[in-house]
Amino acid sequence: MKKENILIIGAGGQIGSVLTEALRDVYGDEHVVASDLNPLEPQAGPTETLNALDGQALEEVIKKWRINQVYHLAAILSAKGEKDPMWAWNINMASLFNVLEVARQRSLDKVYYPSSIAVFGREAAHLDTPQYEVLIPETVYGISKVAGENWANYYYRRYGLDVRSLRYPGIIGYQSMPGGGTTDYAVDIYHYAIQNKPFECFLRADTRLPMLYMPDAIRGTIELMEAPANQLSVRTSYNLAGMSFTPEEVAASIRKIMPGFDIRYKPDFRQAIADSWPASIDDSAARKDWNWNPEYDLDTMTKDMLHHLAIQYHLSSSV
Ligand code: AKB
């Protein structure tokens, strides 16, 4: 077992809950402290109830558990952020500054900070959006991620703090539910399908967005964090891609297994957000620097999602 003491902030969230388990498999239950704003259920390793806006509380948790790596996953996502932009900006930026400052002052070894495809706006190339592209985001979430990436880069260049980051596309998994994002439909759709319920999609049928299956996202995150520092040429945030699809394509993929699946379309305010994002991402820098290589495509993901959800919903079918 490797000797690290890791703190996850936002461990109750969609990615945080799955990443906590994966990191505990690598580093041992006792070496991964799961923290969240809301109290977490008792679990295999230590937990803390922590508001990342409280810098002093954050520092105390870091001291208490002799933390040397922080994964800061707490954030207000794209759709929720648009309901109260100033609130979202304050949460996303103030929590990041607390993490960066305590990491700098206590000379932590590494910090992980997720960014997002939301950093891009309509001025960016829509297809195969390059690593180094104009960043004019149209959501407060995207603006906070552009700023956050630049602060990550600043702390690396100015103070030598080893901050690493990925621009996540929409993440799809059966283990947890997303909240407040524009890509959330791509998780919900599977839950409706497995329960034989018709699904109302808040995006248009032809809205193509970059997506990634959870096992790839978790593996990519850990691979980036374990890569030798001298191999990393990007210190803002790496583009990360898996697949790209539209709602009608994911519905067609589900119908290969569940032919009766019914989808309707009722686009809402999230359509404008999706329209400002790329349809596909060029992740060649991640592939070159630390050998990123996703394993799942749409159909293999659909098969795996429906299989696991059938078990979760106690369905006897052999999906
Ligand atoms: C969202 O939809 O806001 C997130 C993201 C792409 O960062 N899933």
Short mmCIF file of C-alpha atoms and ligand atoms in Angstrom, two decimals:
data_model
loop_
_atom_site.label_atom_id
_atom_site.label_comp_id
_atom_site.label_asym_id
_atom_site.label_seq_id
_atom_site.Cartn_x
_atom_site.Cartn_y
_atom_site.Cartn_z
CA MET A 1 0.00 0.00 0.00
CA LYS A 2 1.30 3.47 -0.85
CA LYS A 3 1.72 5.85 2.09
CA GLU A 4 -0.46 8.87 1.43
CA ASN A 5 -3.03 10.59 3.61
CA ILE A 6 -5.76 11.91 1.37
CA LEU A 7 -8.63 14.30 2.06
CA ILE A 8 -11.59 14.34 -0.33
CA ILE A 9 -13.76 17.44 -0.19
CA GLY A 10 -17.20 16.80 -1.64
CA ALA A 11 -17.05 13.05 -0.98
CA GLY A 12 -20.85 12.81 -0.93
CA GLY A 13 -21.12 13.99 -4.54
CA GLN A 14 -21.48 12.12 -7.82
CA ILE A 15 -17.74 11.68 -8.47
CA GLY A 16 -16.55 12.05 -4.87
CA SER A 17 -18.45 9.04 -3.57
CA VAL A 18 -17.01 6.72 -6.23
CA LEU A 19 -13.52 8.22 -6.09
CA THR A 20 -13.41 7.76 -2.30
CA GLU A 21 -13.88 4.00 -2.68
CA ALA A 22 -11.37 3.78 -5.53
CA LEU A 23 -8.73 5.71 -3.57
CA ARG A 24 -9.33 3.53 -0.51
CA ASP A 25 -8.64 0.47 -2.68
CA VAL A 26 -5.30 2.00 -3.66
CA TYR A 27 -4.18 3.66 -0.41
CA GLY A 28 -6.12 1.81 2.31
CA ASP A 29 -9.38 2.74 4.06
CA GLU A 30 -7.71 4.59 6.96
CA HIS A 31 -5.65 6.77 4.63
CA VAL A 32 -8.56 8.35 2.78
CA VAL A 33 -10.69 10.84 4.72
CA ALA A 34 -14.08 11.49 3.10
CA SER A 35 -15.50 14.93 3.89
CA ASP A 36 -18.67 16.68 2.87
CA LEU A 37 -20.83 19.64 3.86
CA ASN A 38 -23.55 17.15 4.85
CA PRO A 39 -22.80 14.35 7.32
CA LEU A 40 -21.78 11.18 5.48
CA GLU A 41 -23.08 7.69 6.25
CA PRO A 42 -20.63 5.58 8.27
CA GLN A 43 -18.20 3.97 5.83
CA ALA A 44 -15.04 1.88 5.65
CA GLY A 45 -12.70 4.82 6.32
CA PRO A 46 -12.78 8.07 8.30
CA THR A 47 -15.32 10.80 7.57
CA GLU A 48 -15.59 14.48 8.46
CA THR A 49 -18.39 16.99 8.13
CA LEU A 50 -16.59 19.97 6.61
CA ASN A 51 -17.59 23.25 5.02
CA ALA A 52 -14.76 24.09 2.62
CA LEU A 53 -15.69 27.78 2.97
CA ASP A 54 -14.35 27.59 6.54
CA GLY A 55 -10.59 27.77 6.05
CA GLN A 56 -9.82 27.18 9.74
CA ALA A 57 -11.95 24.04 9.89
CA LEU A 58 -10.26 22.80 6.72
CA GLU A 59 -6.82 23.36 8.24
CA GLU A 60 -7.82 21.53 11.43
CA VAL A 61 -8.97 18.48 9.46
CA ILE A 62 -5.71 18.53 7.48
CA LYS A 63 -3.67 18.66 10.71
CA LYS A 64 -5.77 16.04 12.48
CA TRP A 65 -5.34 13.41 9.75
CA ARG A 66 -1.80 14.46 8.65
CA ILE A 67 -3.15 15.00 5.15
CA ASN A 68 -0.63 15.37 2.32
CA GLN A 69 -3.03 15.28 -0.70
CA VAL A 70 -6.37 17.02 -1.19
CA TYR A 71 -8.99 16.26 -3.84
CA HIS A 72 -11.27 19.31 -3.93
CA LEU A 73 -14.42 18.13 -5.69
CA ALA A 74 -17.05 20.40 -4.13
CA ALA A 75 -18.56 22.90 -6.59
CA ILE A 76 -21.82 24.38 -7.81
CA LEU A 77 -22.32 23.04 -11.36
CA SER A 78 -23.47 24.73 -14.56
CA ALA A 79 -27.27 24.66 -14.39
CA LYS A 80 -27.62 25.27 -10.64
CA GLY A 81 -25.07 28.08 -10.77
CA GLU A 82 -27.19 30.03 -13.25
CA LYS A 83 -30.01 30.29 -10.67
CA ASP A 84 -27.80 32.40 -8.38
CA PRO A 85 -24.55 33.39 -10.10
CA MET A 86 -22.92 35.38 -7.27
CA TRP A 87 -23.61 32.62 -4.75
CA ALA A 88 -22.11 30.03 -7.11
CA TRP A 89 -19.06 32.19 -7.83
CA ASN A 90 -18.41 32.75 -4.11
CA ILE A 91 -18.68 29.07 -3.23
CA ASN A 92 -16.57 27.85 -6.13
CA MET A 93 -13.81 30.43 -5.70
CA ALA A 94 -13.70 30.82 -1.90
CA SER A 95 -13.47 27.06 -1.36
CA LEU A 96 -10.68 26.78 -3.94
CA PHE A 97 -8.69 29.61 -2.34
CA ASN A 98 -9.00 27.93 1.06
CA VAL A 99 -7.66 24.68 -0.39
CA LEU A 100 -4.80 26.33 -2.31
CA GLU A 101 -3.76 28.50 0.63
CA VAL A 102 -3.74 25.73 3.22
CA ALA A 103 -1.93 23.48 0.75
CA ARG A 104 0.71 26.17 0.16
CA GLN A 105 1.13 27.05 3.84
CA ARG A 106 1.40 23.43 4.96
CA SER A 107 3.48 22.35 1.92
CA LEU A 108 1.11 19.56 0.91
CA ASP A 109 2.39 17.19 -1.76
CA LYS A 110 -0.49 17.37 -4.26
CA VAL A 111 -3.89 18.95 -4.87
CA TYR A 112 -6.50 17.72 -7.35
CA TYR A 113 -8.93 20.29 -8.76
CA PRO A 114 -11.50 19.26 -11.38
CA SER A 115 -12.27 21.62 -14.23
CA SER A 116 -14.86 21.07 -16.95
CA ILE A 117 -15.74 21.38 -20.63
CA ALA A 118 -17.76 24.35 -19.31
CA VAL A 119 -14.58 26.47 -19.67
CA PHE A 120 -15.33 26.64 -23.41
CA GLY A 121 -17.88 28.92 -25.02
CA ARG A 122 -19.29 29.41 -28.50
CA GLU A 123 -16.10 31.09 -29.79
CA ALA A 124 -14.16 27.86 -29.26
CA ALA A 125 -13.90 25.25 -32.02
CA HIS A 126 -17.04 23.13 -31.68
CA LEU A 127 -15.47 19.85 -32.82
CA ASP A 128 -12.30 18.32 -31.35
CA THR A 129 -11.82 21.43 -29.25
CA PRO A 130 -8.06 21.81 -28.73
CA GLN A 131 -6.25 21.89 -25.40
CA TYR A 132 -5.20 25.51 -25.87
CA GLU A 133 -8.32 27.26 -27.12
CA VAL A 134 -10.02 30.60 -26.52
CA LEU A 135 -11.92 30.36 -23.20
CA ILE A 136 -15.05 32.53 -23.11
CA PRO A 137 -17.51 30.53 -20.98
CA GLU A 138 -21.18 31.51 -20.80
CA THR A 139 -22.00 30.16 -17.33
CA VAL A 140 -20.78 31.33 -13.94
CA TYR A 141 -19.62 27.75 -13.36
CA GLY A 142 -17.49 27.93 -16.51
CA ILE A 143 -16.09 31.33 -15.52
CA SER A 144 -15.17 29.96 -12.08
CA LYS A 145 -13.44 26.96 -13.69
CA VAL A 146 -11.39 29.15 -16.07
CA ALA A 147 -10.35 31.27 -13.09
CA GLY A 148 -9.69 28.14 -11.00
CA GLU A 149 -7.50 26.57 -13.68
CA ASN A 150 -5.46 29.75 -13.87
CA TRP A 151 -5.08 29.90 -10.09
CA ALA A 152 -3.97 26.26 -10.13
CA ASN A 153 -1.35 27.16 -12.71
CA TYR A 154 -0.34 30.24 -10.67
CA TYR A 155 0.17 28.25 -7.47
CA TYR A 156 2.24 25.74 -9.40
CA ARG A 157 4.45 28.33 -11.13
CA ARG A 158 4.73 30.77 -8.22
CA TYR A 159 4.88 28.45 -5.21
CA GLY A 160 5.71 25.04 -6.69
CA LEU A 161 2.45 23.56 -5.38
CA ASP A 162 1.72 20.40 -7.36
CA VAL A 163 -1.87 21.10 -8.43
CA ARG A 164 -3.30 18.79 -11.11
CA SER A 165 -6.55 19.11 -12.99
CA LEU A 166 -8.81 17.54 -15.63
CA ARG A 167 -11.53 19.15 -17.71
CA TYR A 168 -14.27 16.60 -17.14
CA PRO A 169 -16.96 16.11 -19.77
CA GLY A 170 -20.38 14.86 -18.55
CA ILE A 171 -19.76 11.91 -16.21
CA ILE A 172 -22.13 8.95 -16.28
CA GLY A 173 -22.28 6.28 -13.59
CA TYR A 174 -24.75 3.95 -11.90
CA GLN A 175 -23.29 4.36 -8.40
CA SER A 176 -24.37 7.96 -7.73
CA MET A 177 -26.60 10.74 -9.05
CA PRO A 178 -25.32 14.05 -10.43
CA GLY A 179 -26.91 17.32 -9.32
CA GLY A 180 -27.23 20.69 -10.96
CA GLY A 181 -25.42 19.94 -14.22
CA THR A 182 -26.36 20.24 -17.90
CA THR A 183 -25.19 16.72 -18.70
CA ASP A 184 -27.29 15.15 -15.89
CA TYR A 185 -29.88 13.87 -18.39
CA ALA A 186 -27.39 11.22 -19.52
CA VAL A 187 -27.54 9.57 -16.09
CA ASP A 188 -31.28 10.07 -15.47
CA ILE A 189 -32.16 8.50 -18.83
CA TYR A 190 -30.81 5.10 -17.73
CA HIS A 191 -32.78 5.18 -14.46
CA TYR A 192 -36.00 5.84 -16.39
CA ALA A 193 -35.20 3.20 -18.99
CA ILE A 194 -34.53 0.44 -16.48
CA GLN A 195 -37.81 1.20 -14.72
CA ASN A 196 -39.69 1.11 -18.05
CA LYS A 197 -40.71 4.74 -17.64
CA PRO A 198 -40.85 7.24 -20.54
CA PHE A 199 -38.10 9.85 -20.25
CA GLU A 200 -38.56 13.59 -20.84
CA CYS A 201 -35.23 15.06 -21.96
CA PHE A 202 -34.42 18.71 -21.19
CA LEU A 203 -32.10 18.91 -24.22
CA ARG A 204 -32.96 18.66 -27.93
CA ALA A 205 -32.59 15.26 -29.60
CA ASP A 206 -29.53 16.34 -31.62
CA THR A 207 -27.49 18.01 -28.84
CA ARG A 208 -24.07 16.40 -29.03
CA LEU A 209 -21.89 16.66 -25.91
CA PRO A 210 -18.64 15.05 -24.70
CA MET A 211 -19.24 12.36 -22.07
CA LEU A 212 -17.22 9.83 -20.05
CA TYR A 213 -18.16 6.68 -18.18
CA MET A 214 -17.41 6.74 -14.45
CA PRO A 215 -14.81 3.91 -14.39
CA ASP A 216 -12.80 5.77 -17.03
CA ALA A 217 -13.18 9.08 -15.15
CA ILE A 218 -11.97 7.54 -11.88
CA ARG A 219 -9.09 5.70 -13.51
CA GLY A 220 -8.06 8.85 -15.43
CA THR A 221 -8.11 10.94 -12.25
CA ILE A 222 -5.93 8.50 -10.32
CA GLU A 223 -3.57 8.02 -13.29
CA LEU A 224 -3.08 11.78 -13.58
CA MET A 225 -2.40 12.07 -9.84
CA GLU A 226 0.11 9.22 -9.96
CA ALA A 227 1.93 10.40 -13.10
CA PRO A 228 5.49 11.66 -12.55
CA ALA A 229 5.36 15.46 -12.19
CA ASN A 230 7.98 16.01 -14.88
CA GLN A 231 5.70 14.35 -17.48
CA LEU A 232 2.92 16.91 -17.02
CA SER A 233 3.11 19.76 -19.51
CA VAL A 234 -0.35 21.20 -18.73
CA ARG A 235 -0.68 22.96 -15.39
CA THR A 236 -4.01 24.63 -16.03
CA SER A 237 -6.22 21.59 -16.78
CA TYR A 238 -6.09 18.68 -19.25
CA ASN A 239 -8.83 18.15 -21.84
CA LEU A 240 -10.28 14.68 -21.18
CA ALA A 241 -12.54 12.81 -23.61
CA GLY A 242 -14.27 9.47 -23.74
CA MET A 243 -17.19 9.57 -26.17
CA SER A 244 -19.62 12.11 -27.63
CA PHE A 245 -23.32 11.47 -28.21
CA THR A 246 -26.73 13.08 -28.55
CA PRO A 247 -29.87 12.21 -26.53
CA GLU A 248 -31.32 10.41 -29.56
CA GLU A 249 -28.14 8.32 -29.89
CA VAL A 250 -28.18 7.28 -26.23
CA ALA A 251 -31.90 6.40 -26.58
CA ALA A 252 -31.04 4.26 -29.63
CA SER A 253 -28.26 2.56 -27.67
CA ILE A 254 -30.71 1.78 -24.83
CA ARG A 255 -33.26 0.42 -27.35
CA LYS A 256 -30.74 -2.19 -28.52
CA ILE A 257 -31.31 -3.77 -25.08
CA MET A 258 -34.75 -2.39 -24.16
CA PRO A 259 -36.62 -1.99 -27.49
CA GLY A 260 -39.69 -0.36 -25.91
CA PHE A 261 -37.82 2.61 -24.40
CA ASP A 262 -39.68 5.89 -24.96
CA ILE A 263 -38.07 9.37 -24.98
CA ARG A 264 -39.66 12.81 -25.44
CA TYR A 265 -37.95 16.15 -25.74
CA LYS A 266 -38.77 19.34 -23.84
CA PRO A 267 -35.72 21.62 -24.00
CA ASP A 268 -35.42 24.18 -21.17
CA PHE A 269 -32.83 26.82 -20.14
CA ARG A 270 -30.11 24.13 -20.12
CA GLN A 271 -30.28 23.92 -23.93
CA ALA A 272 -28.50 27.30 -24.24
CA ILE A 273 -25.75 26.09 -21.92
CA ALA A 274 -25.29 22.88 -23.91
CA ASP A 275 -25.28 24.84 -27.17
CA SER A 276 -22.34 26.91 -25.91
CA TRP A 277 -20.24 23.81 -25.17
CA PRO A 278 -18.12 21.73 -27.57
CA ALA A 279 -19.51 18.60 -29.19
CA SER A 280 -16.19 16.78 -28.90
CA ILE A 281 -12.83 17.34 -27.27
CA ASP A 282 -9.23 16.80 -28.37
CA ASP A 283 -7.46 15.12 -25.46
CA SER A 284 -4.18 14.36 -27.24
CA ALA A 285 -2.13 16.22 -24.58
CA ALA A 286 -3.45 13.85 -21.88
CA ARG A 287 -2.81 10.85 -24.14
CA LYS A 288 0.75 11.97 -24.84
CA ASP A 289 1.78 13.13 -21.35
CA TRP A 290 0.34 10.40 -19.14
CA ASN A 291 -1.03 7.79 -21.56
CA TRP A 292 -4.71 8.58 -21.12
CA ASN A 293 -6.87 6.06 -22.95
CA PRO A 294 -10.61 5.64 -22.28
CA GLU A 295 -12.06 2.13 -22.43
CA TYR A 296 -15.81 2.60 -22.80
CA ASP A 297 -17.86 3.69 -25.81
CA LEU A 298 -21.60 4.40 -25.82
CA ASP A 299 -22.79 0.81 -26.30
CA THR A 300 -20.40 -0.79 -23.82
CA MET A 301 -21.36 1.88 -21.28
CA THR A 302 -25.10 1.33 -21.90
CA LYS A 303 -24.75 -2.41 -21.37
CA ASP A 304 -22.83 -1.93 -18.13
CA MET A 305 -25.15 0.83 -16.82
CA LEU A 306 -28.33 -1.18 -17.44
CA HIS A 307 -26.78 -4.31 -15.96
CA HIS A 308 -25.84 -2.56 -12.70
CA LEU A 309 -29.07 -0.57 -12.47
CA ALA A 310 -31.12 -3.76 -12.91
CA ILE A 311 -29.34 -5.12 -9.82
CA GLN A 312 -29.85 -1.84 -7.93
CA TYR A 313 -33.58 -1.79 -8.70
CA HIS A 314 -33.86 -5.52 -7.81
CA LEU A 315 -35.05 -6.43 -11.30
CA SER A 316 -34.80 -10.08 -12.13
CA SER A 317 -34.25 -9.48 -15.87
CA SER A 318 -30.83 -10.46 -17.20
CA VAL A 319 -30.01 -6.99 -18.59
C1 AKB B 1 -22.27 20.05 -15.81
O1 AKB B 1 -23.10 19.61 -16.64
O2 AKB B 1 -22.34 21.17 -15.30
C2 AKB B 1 -21.09 19.18 -15.44
C3 AKB B 1 -19.90 19.47 -16.26
C4 AKB B 1 -19.87 19.10 -17.68
O3 AKB B 1 -18.95 20.00 -15.77
N1 AKB B 1 -21.47 17.80 -15.57
#
